[in-house]
CSV table of N, CA and C and ligand atoms in Angstrom, one decimal:
chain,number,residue,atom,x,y,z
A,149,UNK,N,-11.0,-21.2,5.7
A,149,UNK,CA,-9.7,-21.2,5.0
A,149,UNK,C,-9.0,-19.9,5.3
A,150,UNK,N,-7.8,-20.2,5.5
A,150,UNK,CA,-6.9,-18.5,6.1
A,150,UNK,C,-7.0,-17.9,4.9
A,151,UNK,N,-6.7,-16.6,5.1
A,151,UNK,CA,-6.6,-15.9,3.9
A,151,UNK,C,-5.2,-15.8,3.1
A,152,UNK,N,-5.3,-15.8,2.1
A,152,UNK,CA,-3.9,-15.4,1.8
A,152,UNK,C,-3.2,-14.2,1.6
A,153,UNK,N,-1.7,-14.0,1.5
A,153,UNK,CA,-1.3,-12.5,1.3
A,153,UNK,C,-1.9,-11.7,0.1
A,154,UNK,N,-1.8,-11.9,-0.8
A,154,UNK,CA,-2.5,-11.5,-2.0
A,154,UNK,C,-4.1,-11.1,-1.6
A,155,UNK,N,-4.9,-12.1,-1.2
A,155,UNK,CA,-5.9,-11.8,-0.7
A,155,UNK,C,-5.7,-10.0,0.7
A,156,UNK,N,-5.3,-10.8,1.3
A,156,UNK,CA,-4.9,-9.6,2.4
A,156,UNK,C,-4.3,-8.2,1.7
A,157,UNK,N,-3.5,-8.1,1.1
A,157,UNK,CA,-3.2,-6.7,0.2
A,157,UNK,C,-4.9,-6.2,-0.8
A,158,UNK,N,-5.3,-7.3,-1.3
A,158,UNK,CA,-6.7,-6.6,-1.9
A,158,UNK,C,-7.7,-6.5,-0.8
A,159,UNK,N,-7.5,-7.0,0.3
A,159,UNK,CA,-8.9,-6.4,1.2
A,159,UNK,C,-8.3,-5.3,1.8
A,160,UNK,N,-7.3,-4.9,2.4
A,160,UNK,CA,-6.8,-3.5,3.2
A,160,UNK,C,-6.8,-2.4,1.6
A,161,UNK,N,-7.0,-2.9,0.6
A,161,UNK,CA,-6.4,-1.6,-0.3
A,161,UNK,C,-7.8,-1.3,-0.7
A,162,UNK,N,-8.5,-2.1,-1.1
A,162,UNK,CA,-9.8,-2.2,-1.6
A,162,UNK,C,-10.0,-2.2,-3.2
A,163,UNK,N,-8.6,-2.5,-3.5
A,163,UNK,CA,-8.3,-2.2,-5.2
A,163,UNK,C,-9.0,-4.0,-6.3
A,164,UNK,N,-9.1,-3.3,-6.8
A,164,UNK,CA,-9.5,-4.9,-8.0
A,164,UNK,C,-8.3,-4.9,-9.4
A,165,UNK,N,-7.7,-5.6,-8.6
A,165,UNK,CA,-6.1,-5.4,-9.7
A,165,UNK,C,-6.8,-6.2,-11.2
A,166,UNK,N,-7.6,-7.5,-10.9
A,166,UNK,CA,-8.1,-7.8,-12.4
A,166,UNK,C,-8.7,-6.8,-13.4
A,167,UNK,N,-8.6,-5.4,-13.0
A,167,UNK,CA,-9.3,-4.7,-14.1
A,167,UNK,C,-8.2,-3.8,-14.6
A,168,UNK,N,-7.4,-4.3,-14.4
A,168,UNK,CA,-6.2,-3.7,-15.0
A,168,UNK,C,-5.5,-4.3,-16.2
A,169,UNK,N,-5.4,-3.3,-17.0
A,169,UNK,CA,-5.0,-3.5,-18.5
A,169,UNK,C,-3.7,-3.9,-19.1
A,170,UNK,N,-3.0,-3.5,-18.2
A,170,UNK,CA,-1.8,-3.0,-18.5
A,170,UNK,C,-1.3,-2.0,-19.5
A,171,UNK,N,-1.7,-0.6,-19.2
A,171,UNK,CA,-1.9,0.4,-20.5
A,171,UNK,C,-0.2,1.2,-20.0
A,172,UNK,N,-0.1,1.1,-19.0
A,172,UNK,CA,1.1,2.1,-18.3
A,172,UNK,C,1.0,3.2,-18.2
A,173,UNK,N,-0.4,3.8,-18.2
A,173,UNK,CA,-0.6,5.0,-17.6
A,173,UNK,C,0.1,5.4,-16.6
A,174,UNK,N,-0.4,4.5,-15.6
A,174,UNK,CA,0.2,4.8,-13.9
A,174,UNK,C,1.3,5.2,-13.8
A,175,UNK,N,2.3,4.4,-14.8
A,175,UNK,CA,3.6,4.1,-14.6
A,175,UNK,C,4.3,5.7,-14.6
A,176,UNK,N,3.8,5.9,-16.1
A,176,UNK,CA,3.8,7.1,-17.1
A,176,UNK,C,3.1,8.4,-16.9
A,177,UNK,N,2.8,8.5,-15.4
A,177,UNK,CA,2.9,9.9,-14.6
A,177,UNK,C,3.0,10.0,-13.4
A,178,UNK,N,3.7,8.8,-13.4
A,178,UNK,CA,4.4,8.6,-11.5
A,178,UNK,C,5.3,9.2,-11.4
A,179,UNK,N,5.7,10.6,-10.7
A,179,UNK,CA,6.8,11.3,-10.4
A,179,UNK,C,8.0,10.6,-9.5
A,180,UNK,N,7.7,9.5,-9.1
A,180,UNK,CA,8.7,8.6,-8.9
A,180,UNK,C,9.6,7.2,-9.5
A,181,UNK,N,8.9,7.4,-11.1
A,181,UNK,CA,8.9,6.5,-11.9
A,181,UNK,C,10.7,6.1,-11.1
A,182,UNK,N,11.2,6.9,-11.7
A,182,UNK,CA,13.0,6.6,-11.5
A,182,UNK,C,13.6,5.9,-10.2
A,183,UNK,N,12.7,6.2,-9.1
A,183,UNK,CA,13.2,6.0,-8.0
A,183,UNK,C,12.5,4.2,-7.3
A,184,UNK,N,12.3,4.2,-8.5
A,184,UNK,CA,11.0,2.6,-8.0
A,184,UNK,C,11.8,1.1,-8.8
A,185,UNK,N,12.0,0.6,-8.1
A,185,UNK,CA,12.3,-1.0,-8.5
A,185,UNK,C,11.3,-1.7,-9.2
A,186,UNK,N,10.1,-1.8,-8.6
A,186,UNK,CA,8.9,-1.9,-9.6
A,186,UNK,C,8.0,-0.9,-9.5
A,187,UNK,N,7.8,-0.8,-11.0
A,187,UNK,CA,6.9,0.1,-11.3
A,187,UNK,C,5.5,0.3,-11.2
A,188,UNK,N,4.4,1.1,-11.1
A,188,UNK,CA,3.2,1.2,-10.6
A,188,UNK,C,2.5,0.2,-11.2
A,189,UNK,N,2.6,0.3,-12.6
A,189,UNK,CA,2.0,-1.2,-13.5
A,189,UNK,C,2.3,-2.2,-13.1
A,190,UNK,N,3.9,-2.2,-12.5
A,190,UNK,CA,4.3,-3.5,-11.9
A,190,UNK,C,3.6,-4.9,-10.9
A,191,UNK,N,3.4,-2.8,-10.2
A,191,UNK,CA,2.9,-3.7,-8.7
A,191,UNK,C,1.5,-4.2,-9.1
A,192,UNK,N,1.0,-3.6,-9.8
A,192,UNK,CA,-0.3,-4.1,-10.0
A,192,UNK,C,-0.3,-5.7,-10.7
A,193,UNK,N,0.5,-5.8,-11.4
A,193,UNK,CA,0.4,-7.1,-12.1
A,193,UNK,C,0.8,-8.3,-11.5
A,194,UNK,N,1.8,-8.1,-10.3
A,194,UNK,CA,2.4,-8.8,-9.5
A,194,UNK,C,1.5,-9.0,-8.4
A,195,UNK,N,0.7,-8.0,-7.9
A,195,UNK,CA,-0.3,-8.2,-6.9
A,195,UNK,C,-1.5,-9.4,-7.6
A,196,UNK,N,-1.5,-9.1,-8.9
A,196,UNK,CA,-2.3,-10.0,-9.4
A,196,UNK,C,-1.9,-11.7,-9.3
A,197,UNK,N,-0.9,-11.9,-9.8
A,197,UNK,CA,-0.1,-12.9,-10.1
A,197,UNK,C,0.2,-13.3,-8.6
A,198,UNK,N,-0.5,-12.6,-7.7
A,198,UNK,CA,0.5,-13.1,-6.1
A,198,UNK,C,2.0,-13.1,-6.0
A,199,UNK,N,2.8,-12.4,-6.7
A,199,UNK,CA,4.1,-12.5,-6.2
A,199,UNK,C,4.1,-11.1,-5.6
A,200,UNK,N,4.1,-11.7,-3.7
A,200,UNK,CA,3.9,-10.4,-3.0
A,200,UNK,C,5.2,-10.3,-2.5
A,201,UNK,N,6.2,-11.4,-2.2
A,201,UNK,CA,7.3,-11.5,-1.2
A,201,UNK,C,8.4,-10.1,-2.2
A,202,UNK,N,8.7,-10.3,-3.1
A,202,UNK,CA,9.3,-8.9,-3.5
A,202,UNK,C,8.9,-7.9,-3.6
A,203,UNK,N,7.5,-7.6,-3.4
A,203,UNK,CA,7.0,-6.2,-3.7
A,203,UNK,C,6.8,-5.8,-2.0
A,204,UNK,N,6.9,-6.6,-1.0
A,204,UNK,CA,7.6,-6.2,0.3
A,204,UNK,C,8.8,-6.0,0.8
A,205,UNK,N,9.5,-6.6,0.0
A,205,UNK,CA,11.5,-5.6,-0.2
A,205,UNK,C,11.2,-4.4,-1.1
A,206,UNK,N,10.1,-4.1,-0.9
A,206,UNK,CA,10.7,-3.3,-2.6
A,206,UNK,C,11.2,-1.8,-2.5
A,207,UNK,N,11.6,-1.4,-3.2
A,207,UNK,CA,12.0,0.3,-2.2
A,207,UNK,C,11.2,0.9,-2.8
A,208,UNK,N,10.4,0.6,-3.9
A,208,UNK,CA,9.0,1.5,-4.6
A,208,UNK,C,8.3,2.0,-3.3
A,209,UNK,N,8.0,1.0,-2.0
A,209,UNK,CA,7.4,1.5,-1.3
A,209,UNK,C,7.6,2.6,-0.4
A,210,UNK,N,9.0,2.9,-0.5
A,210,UNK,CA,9.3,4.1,0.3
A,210,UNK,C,9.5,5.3,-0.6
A,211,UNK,N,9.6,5.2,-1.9
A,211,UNK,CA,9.5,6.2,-3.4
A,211,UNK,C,8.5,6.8,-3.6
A,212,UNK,N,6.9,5.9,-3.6
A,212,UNK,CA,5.7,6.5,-3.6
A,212,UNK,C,5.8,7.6,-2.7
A,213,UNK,N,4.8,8.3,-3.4
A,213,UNK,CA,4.9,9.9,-2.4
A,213,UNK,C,3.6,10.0,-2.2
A,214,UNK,N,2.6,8.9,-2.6
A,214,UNK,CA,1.0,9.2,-2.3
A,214,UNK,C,0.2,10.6,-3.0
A,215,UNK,N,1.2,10.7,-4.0
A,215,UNK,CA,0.5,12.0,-4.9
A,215,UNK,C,-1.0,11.6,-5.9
A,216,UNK,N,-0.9,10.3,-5.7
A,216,UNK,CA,-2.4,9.5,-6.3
A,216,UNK,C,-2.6,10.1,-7.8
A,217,UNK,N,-1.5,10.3,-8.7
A,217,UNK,CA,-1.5,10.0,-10.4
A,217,UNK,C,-1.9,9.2,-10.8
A,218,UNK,N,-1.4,8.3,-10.2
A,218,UNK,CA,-1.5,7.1,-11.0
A,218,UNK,C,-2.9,6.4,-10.5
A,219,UNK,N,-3.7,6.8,-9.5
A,219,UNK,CA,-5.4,6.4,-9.6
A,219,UNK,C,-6.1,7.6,-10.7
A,220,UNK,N,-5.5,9.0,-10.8
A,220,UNK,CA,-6.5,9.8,-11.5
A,220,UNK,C,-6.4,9.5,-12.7
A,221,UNK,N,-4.7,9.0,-13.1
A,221,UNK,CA,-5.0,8.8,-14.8
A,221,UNK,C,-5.6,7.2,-15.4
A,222,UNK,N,-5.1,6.0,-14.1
A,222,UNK,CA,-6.0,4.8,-14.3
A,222,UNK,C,-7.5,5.3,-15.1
A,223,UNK,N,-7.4,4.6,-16.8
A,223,UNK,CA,-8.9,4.5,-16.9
A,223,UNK,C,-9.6,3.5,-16.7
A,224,UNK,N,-9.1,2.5,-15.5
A,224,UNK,CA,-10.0,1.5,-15.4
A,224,UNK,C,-10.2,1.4,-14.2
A,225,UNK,N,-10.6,2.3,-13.4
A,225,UNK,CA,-10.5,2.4,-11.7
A,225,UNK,C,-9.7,1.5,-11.1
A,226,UNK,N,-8.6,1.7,-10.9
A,226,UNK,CA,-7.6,0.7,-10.6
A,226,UNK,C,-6.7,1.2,-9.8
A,227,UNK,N,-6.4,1.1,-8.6
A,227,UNK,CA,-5.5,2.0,-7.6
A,227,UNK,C,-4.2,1.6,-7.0
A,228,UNK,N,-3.4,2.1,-7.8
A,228,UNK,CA,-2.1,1.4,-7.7
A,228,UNK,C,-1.7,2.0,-6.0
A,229,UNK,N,-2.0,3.0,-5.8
A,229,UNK,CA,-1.7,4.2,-5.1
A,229,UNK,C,-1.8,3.2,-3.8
A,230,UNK,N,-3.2,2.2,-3.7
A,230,UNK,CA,-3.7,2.1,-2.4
A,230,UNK,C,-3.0,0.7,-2.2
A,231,UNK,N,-2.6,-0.1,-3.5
A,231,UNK,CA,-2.0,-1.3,-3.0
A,231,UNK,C,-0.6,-0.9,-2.6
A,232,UNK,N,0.2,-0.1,-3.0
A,232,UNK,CA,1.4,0.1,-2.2
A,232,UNK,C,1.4,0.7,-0.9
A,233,UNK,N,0.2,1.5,-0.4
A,233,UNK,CA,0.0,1.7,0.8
A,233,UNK,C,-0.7,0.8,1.6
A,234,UNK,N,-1.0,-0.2,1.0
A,234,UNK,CA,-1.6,-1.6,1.8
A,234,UNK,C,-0.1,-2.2,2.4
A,235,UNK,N,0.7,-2.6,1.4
A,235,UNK,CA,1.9,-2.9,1.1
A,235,UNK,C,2.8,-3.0,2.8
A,236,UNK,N,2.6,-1.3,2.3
A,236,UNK,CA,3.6,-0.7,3.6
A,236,UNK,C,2.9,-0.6,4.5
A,237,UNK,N,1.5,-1.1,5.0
A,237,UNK,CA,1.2,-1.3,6.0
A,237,UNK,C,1.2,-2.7,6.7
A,238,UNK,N,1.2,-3.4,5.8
A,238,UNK,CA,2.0,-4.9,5.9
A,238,UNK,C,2.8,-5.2,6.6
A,239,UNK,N,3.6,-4.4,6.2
A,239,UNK,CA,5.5,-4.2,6.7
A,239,UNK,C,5.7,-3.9,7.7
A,240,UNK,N,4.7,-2.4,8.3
A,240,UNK,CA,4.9,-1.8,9.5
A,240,UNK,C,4.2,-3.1,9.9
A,241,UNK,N,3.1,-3.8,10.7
A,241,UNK,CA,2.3,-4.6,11.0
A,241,UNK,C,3.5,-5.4,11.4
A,242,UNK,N,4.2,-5.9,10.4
A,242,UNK,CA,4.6,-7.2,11.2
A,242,UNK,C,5.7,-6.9,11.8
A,243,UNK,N,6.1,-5.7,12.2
A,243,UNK,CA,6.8,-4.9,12.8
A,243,UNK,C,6.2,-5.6,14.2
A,244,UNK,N,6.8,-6.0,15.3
A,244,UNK,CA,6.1,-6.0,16.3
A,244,UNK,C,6.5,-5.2,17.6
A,245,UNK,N,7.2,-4.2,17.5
A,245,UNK,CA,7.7,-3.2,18.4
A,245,UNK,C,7.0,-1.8,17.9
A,246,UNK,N,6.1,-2.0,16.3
A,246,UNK,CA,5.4,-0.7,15.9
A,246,UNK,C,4.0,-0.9,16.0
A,247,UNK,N,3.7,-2.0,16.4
A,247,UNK,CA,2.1,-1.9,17.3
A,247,UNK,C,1.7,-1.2,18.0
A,248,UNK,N,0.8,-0.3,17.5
A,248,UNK,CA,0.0,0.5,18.6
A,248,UNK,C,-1.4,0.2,19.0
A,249,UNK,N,-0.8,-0.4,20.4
A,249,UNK,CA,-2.1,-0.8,21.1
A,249,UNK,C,-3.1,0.5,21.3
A,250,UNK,N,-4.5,0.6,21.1
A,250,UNK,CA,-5.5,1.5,21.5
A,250,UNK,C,-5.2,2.5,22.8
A,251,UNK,N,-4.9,1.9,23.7
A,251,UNK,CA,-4.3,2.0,25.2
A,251,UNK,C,-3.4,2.9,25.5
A,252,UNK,N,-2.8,2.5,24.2
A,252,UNK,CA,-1.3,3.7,24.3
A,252,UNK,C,-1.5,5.0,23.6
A,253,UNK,N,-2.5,5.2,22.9
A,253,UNK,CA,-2.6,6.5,22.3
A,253,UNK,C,-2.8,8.0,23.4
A,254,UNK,N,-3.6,7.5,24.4
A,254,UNK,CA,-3.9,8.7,25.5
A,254,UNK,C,-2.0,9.6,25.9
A,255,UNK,N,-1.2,8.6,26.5
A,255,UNK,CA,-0.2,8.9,26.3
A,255,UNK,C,0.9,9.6,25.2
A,256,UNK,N,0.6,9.5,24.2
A,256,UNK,CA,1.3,9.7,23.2
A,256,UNK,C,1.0,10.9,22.4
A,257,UNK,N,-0.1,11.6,22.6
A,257,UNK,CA,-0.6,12.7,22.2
A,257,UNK,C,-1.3,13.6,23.1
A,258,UNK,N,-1.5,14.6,22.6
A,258,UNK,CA,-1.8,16.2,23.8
A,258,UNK,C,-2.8,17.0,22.7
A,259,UNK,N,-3.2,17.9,23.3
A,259,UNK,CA,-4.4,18.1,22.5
A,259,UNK,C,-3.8,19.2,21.2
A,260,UNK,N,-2.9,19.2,20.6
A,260,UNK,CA,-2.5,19.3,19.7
A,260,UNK,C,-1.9,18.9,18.4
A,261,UNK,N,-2.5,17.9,19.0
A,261,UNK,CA,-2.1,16.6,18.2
A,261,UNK,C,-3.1,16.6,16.8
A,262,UNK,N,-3.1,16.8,15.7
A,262,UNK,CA,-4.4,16.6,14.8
A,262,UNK,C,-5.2,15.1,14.8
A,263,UNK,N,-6.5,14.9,14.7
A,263,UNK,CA,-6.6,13.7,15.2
A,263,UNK,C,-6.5,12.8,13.6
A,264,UNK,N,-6.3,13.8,12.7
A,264,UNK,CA,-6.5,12.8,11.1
A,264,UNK,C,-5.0,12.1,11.6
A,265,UNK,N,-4.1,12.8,12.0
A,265,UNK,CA,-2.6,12.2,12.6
A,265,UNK,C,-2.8,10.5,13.5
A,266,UNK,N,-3.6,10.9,14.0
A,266,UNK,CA,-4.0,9.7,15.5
A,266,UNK,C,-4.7,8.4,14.3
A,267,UNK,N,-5.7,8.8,14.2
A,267,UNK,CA,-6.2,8.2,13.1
A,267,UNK,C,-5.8,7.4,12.2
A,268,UNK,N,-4.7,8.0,11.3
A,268,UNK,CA,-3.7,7.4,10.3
A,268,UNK,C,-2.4,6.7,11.0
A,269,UNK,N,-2.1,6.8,11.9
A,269,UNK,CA,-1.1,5.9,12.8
A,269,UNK,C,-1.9,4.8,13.0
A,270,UNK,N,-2.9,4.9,13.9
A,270,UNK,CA,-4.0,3.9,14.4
A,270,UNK,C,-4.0,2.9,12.9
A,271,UNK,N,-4.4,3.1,12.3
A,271,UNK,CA,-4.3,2.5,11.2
A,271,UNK,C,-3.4,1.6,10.6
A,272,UNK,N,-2.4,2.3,10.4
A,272,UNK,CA,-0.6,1.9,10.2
A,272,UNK,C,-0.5,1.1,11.2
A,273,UNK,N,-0.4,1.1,12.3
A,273,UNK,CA,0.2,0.2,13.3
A,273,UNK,C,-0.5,-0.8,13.8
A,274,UNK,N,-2.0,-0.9,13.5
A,274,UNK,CA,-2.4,-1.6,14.0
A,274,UNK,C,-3.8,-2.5,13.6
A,275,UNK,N,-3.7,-3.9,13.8
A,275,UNK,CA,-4.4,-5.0,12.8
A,275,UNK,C,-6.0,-4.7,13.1
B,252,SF4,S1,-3.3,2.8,-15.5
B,252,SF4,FE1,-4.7,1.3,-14.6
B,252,SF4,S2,-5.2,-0.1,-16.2
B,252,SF4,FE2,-3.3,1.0,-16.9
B,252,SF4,S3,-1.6,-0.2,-16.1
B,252,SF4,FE3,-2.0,1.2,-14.5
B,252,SF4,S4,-3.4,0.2,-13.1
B,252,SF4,FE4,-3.4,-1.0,-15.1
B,253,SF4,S1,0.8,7.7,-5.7
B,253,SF4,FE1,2.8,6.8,-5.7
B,253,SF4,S2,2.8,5.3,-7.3
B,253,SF4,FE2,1.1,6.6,-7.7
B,253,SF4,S3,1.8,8.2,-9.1
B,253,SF4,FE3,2.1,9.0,-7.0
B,253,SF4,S4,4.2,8.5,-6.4
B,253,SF4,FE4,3.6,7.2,-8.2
């Protein structure tokens, strides 16, 4: 059976959104609270519920700053942090001009390139 999107955001994030309480911690030391359409609690509860198609318009994803608050104050190990970066890797992914084939990285970098850089692209761009 294919996977579904919901499924697919919880295997790239590695998060277990059912253990979320809804306390609004996350929400409630997100330095981007203001700047988010849905909120860190949000996403989590919506990732639950499977409504993914708006939390992939969402401009939360480009607000998150990856300051990771909102996993340290989570008291229920719950990582809001990694499902919006699943999110937006989603997005880039079905990008299909932001594929980076393996092939192409020799090109694209020089040995000053840091490789955690190579790395984290590799990642982002590619399934
Ligand atoms: S802090 Fe954790 S348990 Fe509380 S709403 Fe956020 S994700 Fe859910
Ligand atoms: S990682 Fe993103 S969502 Fe979490 S607290 Fe920081 S800015 Fe907010």
């Amino acid at each position: 059976m294919p996977e579904t999107t919901r499924e697919t955001v919880l295997r790239i994030s590695g998060t277990n959104t059912r253990k979320c309480m809804l306390c609004g911690k996350c929400s409630g030391s997100c330095p981007a609270y203001d700047a988010m359409d849905y909120r860190p609690h949000q996403f989590v509860a919506m990732v639950e519920r499977g409504e993914i198609a708006p939390l992939l318009q969402s401009k939360s994803l480009y607000a998150c700053m990856s300051c990771f608050a909102c996993v340290e104050r989570c008291p229920r190990g719950v990582q809001p942090a990694s499902l919006i970066e699943a999110l937006r890797a989603m997005v880039l992914r079905e990008r299909e001009h932001t594929r980076l084939p393996a092939q192409l990285i020799p090109e694209l970098i020089d040995a000053g390139t840091p490789q955690q850089a190579v790395v984290s692209a590799f990642r982002k761009l590619s399934k």
